[in-house]
Amino acid sequence: MNYPNGKKVLNRETSKISEARRGMSLENDINVTNEDYLKADVAVVFKKPTPVTIVNVDYPKRAAAKITEAYFKIPSTTDYNGIYKEKYIDFEAKECHSKTSFPFSSIHPHQIEHLRRVLRHGAIAFIIIRMSYYGKDYLIDAEDFIEYYDSSKRKSLSLEWIKENGYLIKNGYQRPCDYLQTVDKVYEL
Amino acid sequence: MNYPNGKKVLNRETSKISEARRGMSLENDINVTNEDYLKADVAVVFKKPTPVTIVNVDYPKRAAAKITEAYFKIPSTTDYNGIYKEKYIDFEAKECHSKTSFPFSSIHPHQIEHLRRVLRHGAIAFIIIRMSYYGKDYLIDAEDFIEYYDSSKRKSLSLEWIKENGYLIKNGYQRPCDYLQTVDKVYEL
């Protein structure tokens, strides 16, 4: 196919070649994976829409309502939740560009509070961290994360900590971030 | 505050006066209730943000990013989900202004599909219908709803059907739509 205007079509075709994955976002990989879970009827997990405060909307005749003024809101929850094997699952996903550590500042305090809450009510809760430099995704159990977050004087997870306490997620073609395979092992589902 | 362009700002400040509740939306009542559930650590249930497609964002210096063009998207899931007593719960809430029936067209086919899916995975799933004229809120179990939706030739739930098959939700002051009390009874939690 030819794109005479020189524009690339987003999120298409590029996933054919596994080399190309390097440039794709974790969010995109998780969305593709979730769609495949949905198609295979394995789980129902969705990313929540980005929260925005809508200030102004135009309602033109014969056209779709157009939001003309809105602002991003700080999320009060994690980005993903759903149901898997009758369990409520809840997680946040973050890309980390540092080679050596994952700063706590990447996760908003509201989201950590949210993880504490859902844990108290029996959720399977975790954080997916993509260490971009190494091209590796880790599942960090929310309880492990919070224990360290509360007790450590550090302001980040070191790469060593992540390798020791996290669980590597397999990246397949159909499921570029196949986190449920890891969930099965970690939570013995 | 003055809005010179005559447009209203959505969902603000109206929750202060209890008399004012009469005019308040089901969405607002559920949000207030969910906040109280959260405060009492009874359940963690949130309304998902309204899904929008963001087309244009301005990044002014020294000010918050401003979305200047965005459009409403058709939701692919229900509006509410969360965890209660270790169970995944999922529901849609609709206000009905008709005195006699609740039209199926009020619920998007995507949302009905979503309810089917989460049911298959073991969710507690339902629809809350507010019959505005009577000032009454009913919990309709999603299985009951879908069974009728699939088998009936009608294109709505009659008031009689709702009264017979639905469960009345108590409306308290702190919890203006105390649906979990009803959930406890209906699902024997």
XYZ file of C-alpha atoms in Angstrom:
378
model
C 0.000 0.000 0.000
C 1.046 3.494 -0.791
C 0.437 6.553 1.296
C 1.077 9.381 -1.128
C 0.791 12.001 1.564
C 3.625 10.391 3.402
C 1.508 9.814 6.497
C 1.729 6.619 8.401
C -1.388 4.764 9.387
C -1.294 4.341 13.139
C -1.243 1.018 14.942
C -1.591 -1.062 11.908
C 0.473 -3.533 10.085
C 3.492 -2.519 12.132
C 2.834 -5.341 14.535
C 3.586 -7.855 11.810
C 7.259 -7.536 12.303
C 8.296 -8.232 15.824
C 11.204 -5.801 15.513
C 8.719 -2.989 15.064
C 7.245 -3.606 18.484
C 10.102 -1.760 20.095
C 8.440 1.535 19.261
C 4.932 0.639 20.383
C 3.499 1.827 23.627
C 2.687 -0.361 26.585
C -0.834 1.035 26.575
C -1.290 -0.073 23.001
C 0.125 -3.527 23.711
C -2.200 -3.989 26.662
C -5.192 -2.824 24.634
C -4.384 -5.296 21.853
C -3.958 -8.037 24.432
C -7.239 -7.155 26.156
C -9.044 -7.276 22.814
C -7.676 -10.737 22.236
C -8.727 -11.836 25.734
C -12.188 -10.494 24.931
C -12.339 -12.278 21.582
C -11.255 -15.551 23.166
C -13.688 -14.910 26.043
C -10.872 -15.327 28.544
C -11.439 -12.137 30.519
C -13.220 -8.802 30.332
C -10.722 -6.041 31.026
C -10.887 -2.495 29.728
C -8.817 0.615 30.024
C -10.853 3.386 31.571
C -11.300 6.478 29.435
C -9.001 9.388 30.223
C -10.831 11.541 32.777
C -11.551 15.047 31.543
C -13.578 17.940 32.890
C -15.807 19.186 30.119
C -16.412 22.934 30.223
C -17.917 23.757 26.859
C -19.769 21.818 24.193
C -21.043 23.039 20.851
C -24.140 21.410 19.417
C -24.034 22.224 15.727
C -27.035 21.355 13.570
C -26.576 18.217 11.508
C -23.243 17.367 13.127
C -21.879 15.615 16.181
C -21.597 17.522 19.444
C -18.153 19.045 19.659
C -16.328 19.579 22.930
C -14.508 22.876 22.580
C -13.097 23.282 26.060
C -12.026 20.539 28.427
C -9.174 19.800 30.811
C -7.395 16.677 31.938
C -8.265 15.524 35.438
C -6.045 13.644 37.870
C -7.279 10.051 37.810
C -8.770 8.808 41.093
C -8.295 5.161 40.189
C -5.951 2.959 38.232
C -6.346 2.753 34.464
C -7.447 -0.865 34.081
C -9.959 -3.130 35.726
C -12.209 -6.020 34.922
C -13.099 -9.597 35.662
C -11.043 -12.755 35.200
C -11.985 -16.225 36.460
C -14.698 -14.668 38.618
C -12.155 -12.366 40.257
C -12.017 -8.607 40.206
C -8.689 -7.526 38.774
C -7.245 -4.046 38.895
C -3.951 -2.640 37.709
C -1.920 0.305 36.590
C 0.586 0.174 33.725
C 3.670 2.333 33.420
C 6.484 2.648 30.981
C 9.864 3.349 32.565
C 12.618 4.885 30.491
C 15.291 4.792 33.140
C 17.825 1.946 32.919
C 18.256 1.658 36.639
C 15.052 2.356 38.552
C 11.330 3.054 38.542
C 10.510 6.277 40.419
C 7.516 6.208 42.786
C 6.585 9.617 41.425
C 5.406 7.840 38.246
C 2.368 6.612 40.132
C -0.062 9.119 41.538
C -0.801 8.827 45.298
C -4.540 8.529 44.445
C -3.750 5.421 42.476
C -1.738 3.867 45.290
C -4.617 4.632 47.656
C -6.955 2.965 45.165
C -4.768 -0.156 45.070
C -4.818 -0.347 48.877
C -8.597 -0.148 48.843
C -9.256 -2.815 46.250
C -6.746 -5.102 47.979
C -8.729 -4.784 51.221
C -11.814 -5.937 49.323
C -10.124 -8.973 47.834
C -8.943 -7.809 44.422
C -6.103 -9.180 42.401
C -4.115 -5.988 42.040
C -0.776 -5.213 40.485
C 1.333 -2.808 38.489
C 2.789 -3.584 35.082
C 6.122 -1.875 34.558
C 7.752 -1.838 31.158
C 11.493 -1.300 31.422
C 11.742 0.162 27.930
C 15.513 0.031 27.644
C 15.520 -3.726 28.186
C 12.235 -4.317 26.345
C 10.881 -6.219 29.343
C 7.540 -6.058 31.124
C 7.205 -6.984 34.780
C 4.152 -7.656 36.888
C 4.590 -6.273 40.387
C 2.040 -7.495 42.904
C 0.359 -4.496 44.542
C 0.895 -5.869 48.050
C 4.620 -6.264 47.440
C 4.769 -2.822 45.918
C 2.893 -1.145 48.758
C 4.905 -2.910 51.440
C 8.115 -1.616 49.913
C 6.639 1.819 49.185
C 5.558 2.220 52.823
C 8.719 0.908 54.433
C 11.578 1.948 52.202
C 13.474 5.190 52.423
C 14.089 5.064 48.701
C 11.930 6.955 46.257
C 12.054 4.331 43.547
C 12.214 0.625 42.814
C 15.701 -0.354 41.729
C 16.093 -2.585 38.703
C 17.415 -5.264 41.070
C 14.314 -5.036 43.236
C 12.097 -5.296 40.158
C 13.977 -8.341 38.867
C 13.859 -10.017 42.262
C 10.264 -9.221 43.197
C 8.557 -8.777 39.843
C 7.408 -11.455 37.445
C 8.411 -11.312 33.802
C 5.469 -11.084 31.376
C 5.619 -13.042 28.135
C 5.169 -10.977 24.995
C 3.533 -12.925 22.209
C 2.346 -11.869 18.813
C -1.413 -12.071 19.445
C -0.987 -10.925 23.010
C 1.863 -8.454 23.081
C 1.601 -8.152 26.874
C 0.156 -11.456 28.026
C -0.169 -10.539 31.672
C -2.909 -13.048 32.513
C -0.504 -15.923 31.946
C 1.625 -14.344 34.657
C -1.426 -13.692 36.843
C -2.270 -17.406 36.694
C 1.143 -18.325 38.070
C 1.499 -15.581 40.647
C -2.001 -15.864 42.107
C -2.398 -19.586 41.436
C -5.648 -19.246 39.508
C -19.716 32.506 38.541
C -20.862 33.873 35.268
C -20.949 32.042 32.010
C -21.336 34.772 29.437
C -21.910 32.329 26.658
C -24.974 31.011 28.445
C -23.704 27.458 28.673
C -24.095 25.449 31.837
C -21.185 23.768 33.537
C -22.023 20.116 34.104
C -22.146 18.283 37.459
C -21.113 20.946 39.913
C -21.948 22.171 43.409
C -25.570 21.105 43.226
C -25.084 18.440 45.914
C -25.109 20.867 48.887
C -28.830 21.173 49.726
C -30.903 18.091 50.497
C -34.123 19.620 49.147
C -32.352 20.082 45.904
C -32.040 16.326 45.589
C -35.465 16.065 44.044
C -34.103 17.561 40.886
C -30.871 15.672 41.027
C -29.833 13.091 38.576
C -29.530 9.397 39.189
C -25.896 9.669 38.185
C -25.291 12.196 40.894
C -27.151 10.127 43.499
C -25.094 7.065 42.643
C -21.874 9.060 42.800
C -22.772 10.416 46.251
C -23.660 6.887 47.371
C -20.432 5.456 45.985
C -18.440 8.112 47.822
C -20.137 7.113 51.037
C -19.435 3.423 50.362
C -15.807 4.379 49.798
C -15.644 6.436 53.004
C -17.167 3.597 55.013
C -14.863 1.131 53.203
C -17.867 -0.941 52.180
C -17.075 -1.194 48.474
C -14.938 0.393 45.769
C -17.172 1.368 42.875
C -16.533 4.177 40.427
C -18.280 5.633 37.445
C -16.047 5.410 34.425
C -15.134 8.716 32.834
C -17.175 9.703 29.779
C -15.287 8.349 26.795
C -14.140 11.070 24.429
C -11.925 11.124 21.382
C -9.440 13.918 21.831
C -8.484 15.589 18.552
C -6.727 18.742 19.593
C -4.905 19.929 22.695
C -3.285 23.285 23.373
C -0.288 23.395 25.669
C -0.078 27.012 26.762
C 2.950 28.145 28.768
C 2.292 28.420 32.496
C -1.205 26.950 32.248
C -2.919 23.610 32.154
C -3.202 21.746 28.864
C -6.497 22.679 27.231
C -8.451 20.283 25.056
C -9.910 22.378 22.254
C -11.470 19.687 20.112
C -12.946 16.409 21.240
C -15.994 14.269 20.519
C -18.158 11.946 22.564
C -17.624 8.250 21.871
C -20.142 5.449 22.145
C -19.280 3.616 25.371
C -18.158 0.014 24.900
C -18.943 -0.938 28.487
C -21.388 -0.041 31.229
C -20.760 3.075 33.266
C -20.037 1.566 36.672
C -17.893 -1.222 37.985
C -15.932 -2.162 41.059
C -15.474 -4.614 43.874
C -17.836 -5.503 46.715
C -17.359 -8.385 49.181
C -14.642 -9.805 46.927
C -17.024 -9.850 43.963
C -16.736 -7.977 40.721
C -19.843 -5.868 40.250
C -20.890 -4.135 37.068
C -23.935 -2.064 36.221
C -25.549 0.545 34.062
C -27.872 3.237 35.420
C -30.687 4.869 33.484
C -33.293 7.452 34.221
C -36.657 6.781 32.641
C -39.090 9.631 32.126
C -41.940 7.545 30.755
C -44.736 6.663 33.190
C -45.436 3.306 31.607
C -42.315 1.640 30.268
C -38.553 1.584 29.895
C -37.497 1.404 26.225
C -34.693 -0.999 25.313
C -33.317 1.704 23.060
C -32.137 3.490 26.228
C -29.368 0.953 26.569
C -26.782 0.664 23.874
C -26.316 -2.822 22.336
C -22.597 -2.623 23.245
C -23.590 -2.316 26.862
C -25.928 -5.299 26.714
C -23.125 -7.299 25.099
C -20.847 -6.195 27.892
C -23.341 -7.362 30.516
C -23.536 -10.789 28.830
C -19.768 -11.058 28.906
C -19.242 -10.152 32.531
C -22.089 -12.490 33.531
C -20.297 -15.360 31.802
C -17.236 -14.611 33.919
C -19.142 -14.581 37.190
C -19.959 -10.931 37.757
C -22.798 -9.524 39.761
C -24.407 -7.465 37.025
C -27.542 -5.365 36.908
C -29.247 -2.257 35.659
C -30.548 0.490 37.900
C -33.640 2.132 36.460
C -35.038 5.293 37.981
C -38.711 5.719 37.144
C -38.573 9.478 37.545
C -42.317 10.078 37.565
C -42.754 7.793 40.573
C -39.440 8.761 42.172
C -38.483 5.113 42.469
C -35.277 3.264 41.677
C -35.290 -0.399 40.723
C -32.460 -2.892 40.486
C -32.979 -5.224 37.538
C -30.742 -8.281 37.542
C -28.857 -8.453 34.231
C -29.757 -12.105 33.680
C -33.460 -11.366 34.092
C -33.148 -8.366 31.829
C -31.284 -10.231 29.090
C -33.626 -13.204 29.203
C -36.574 -10.902 28.613
C -34.707 -8.775 26.082
C -33.822 -11.868 24.035
C -37.200 -13.569 24.176
C -39.776 -10.794 24.198
C -41.337 -9.248 21.143
C -41.733 -6.007 23.011
C -39.222 -3.204 22.696
C -39.454 -2.075 26.291
C -39.946 -3.193 29.864
C -43.438 -2.351 31.036
C -43.874 -0.747 34.433
C -45.633 -3.949 35.543
C -42.659 -6.063 34.480
C -40.304 -3.735 36.339
C -42.406 -3.873 39.500
C -42.677 -7.636 39.333
C -39.106 -8.480 38.390
C -37.158 -5.528 39.722
C -36.143 -4.841 43.311
C -36.876 -1.495 44.889
C -33.781 0.405 46.051
C -33.911 2.329 49.317
C -33.044 5.984 49.080
C -31.456 7.359 52.236
C -29.934 10.716 52.934
C -26.297 9.643 53.087
C -26.845 7.095 50.383
C -29.411 8.512 47.986
C -29.357 5.320 45.933
C -28.352 2.581 48.365
C -28.156 -0.202 45.803
C -25.760 -2.439 47.752
C -28.422 -3.060 50.381
C -30.539 -4.429 47.543
C -27.584 -6.362 46.108
C -27.131 -8.099 49.479
C -30.692 -9.360 49.387
C -30.932 -10.248 45.712
C -27.576 -12.038 45.467
C -27.551 -13.263 49.075
C -24.158 -11.801 49.911
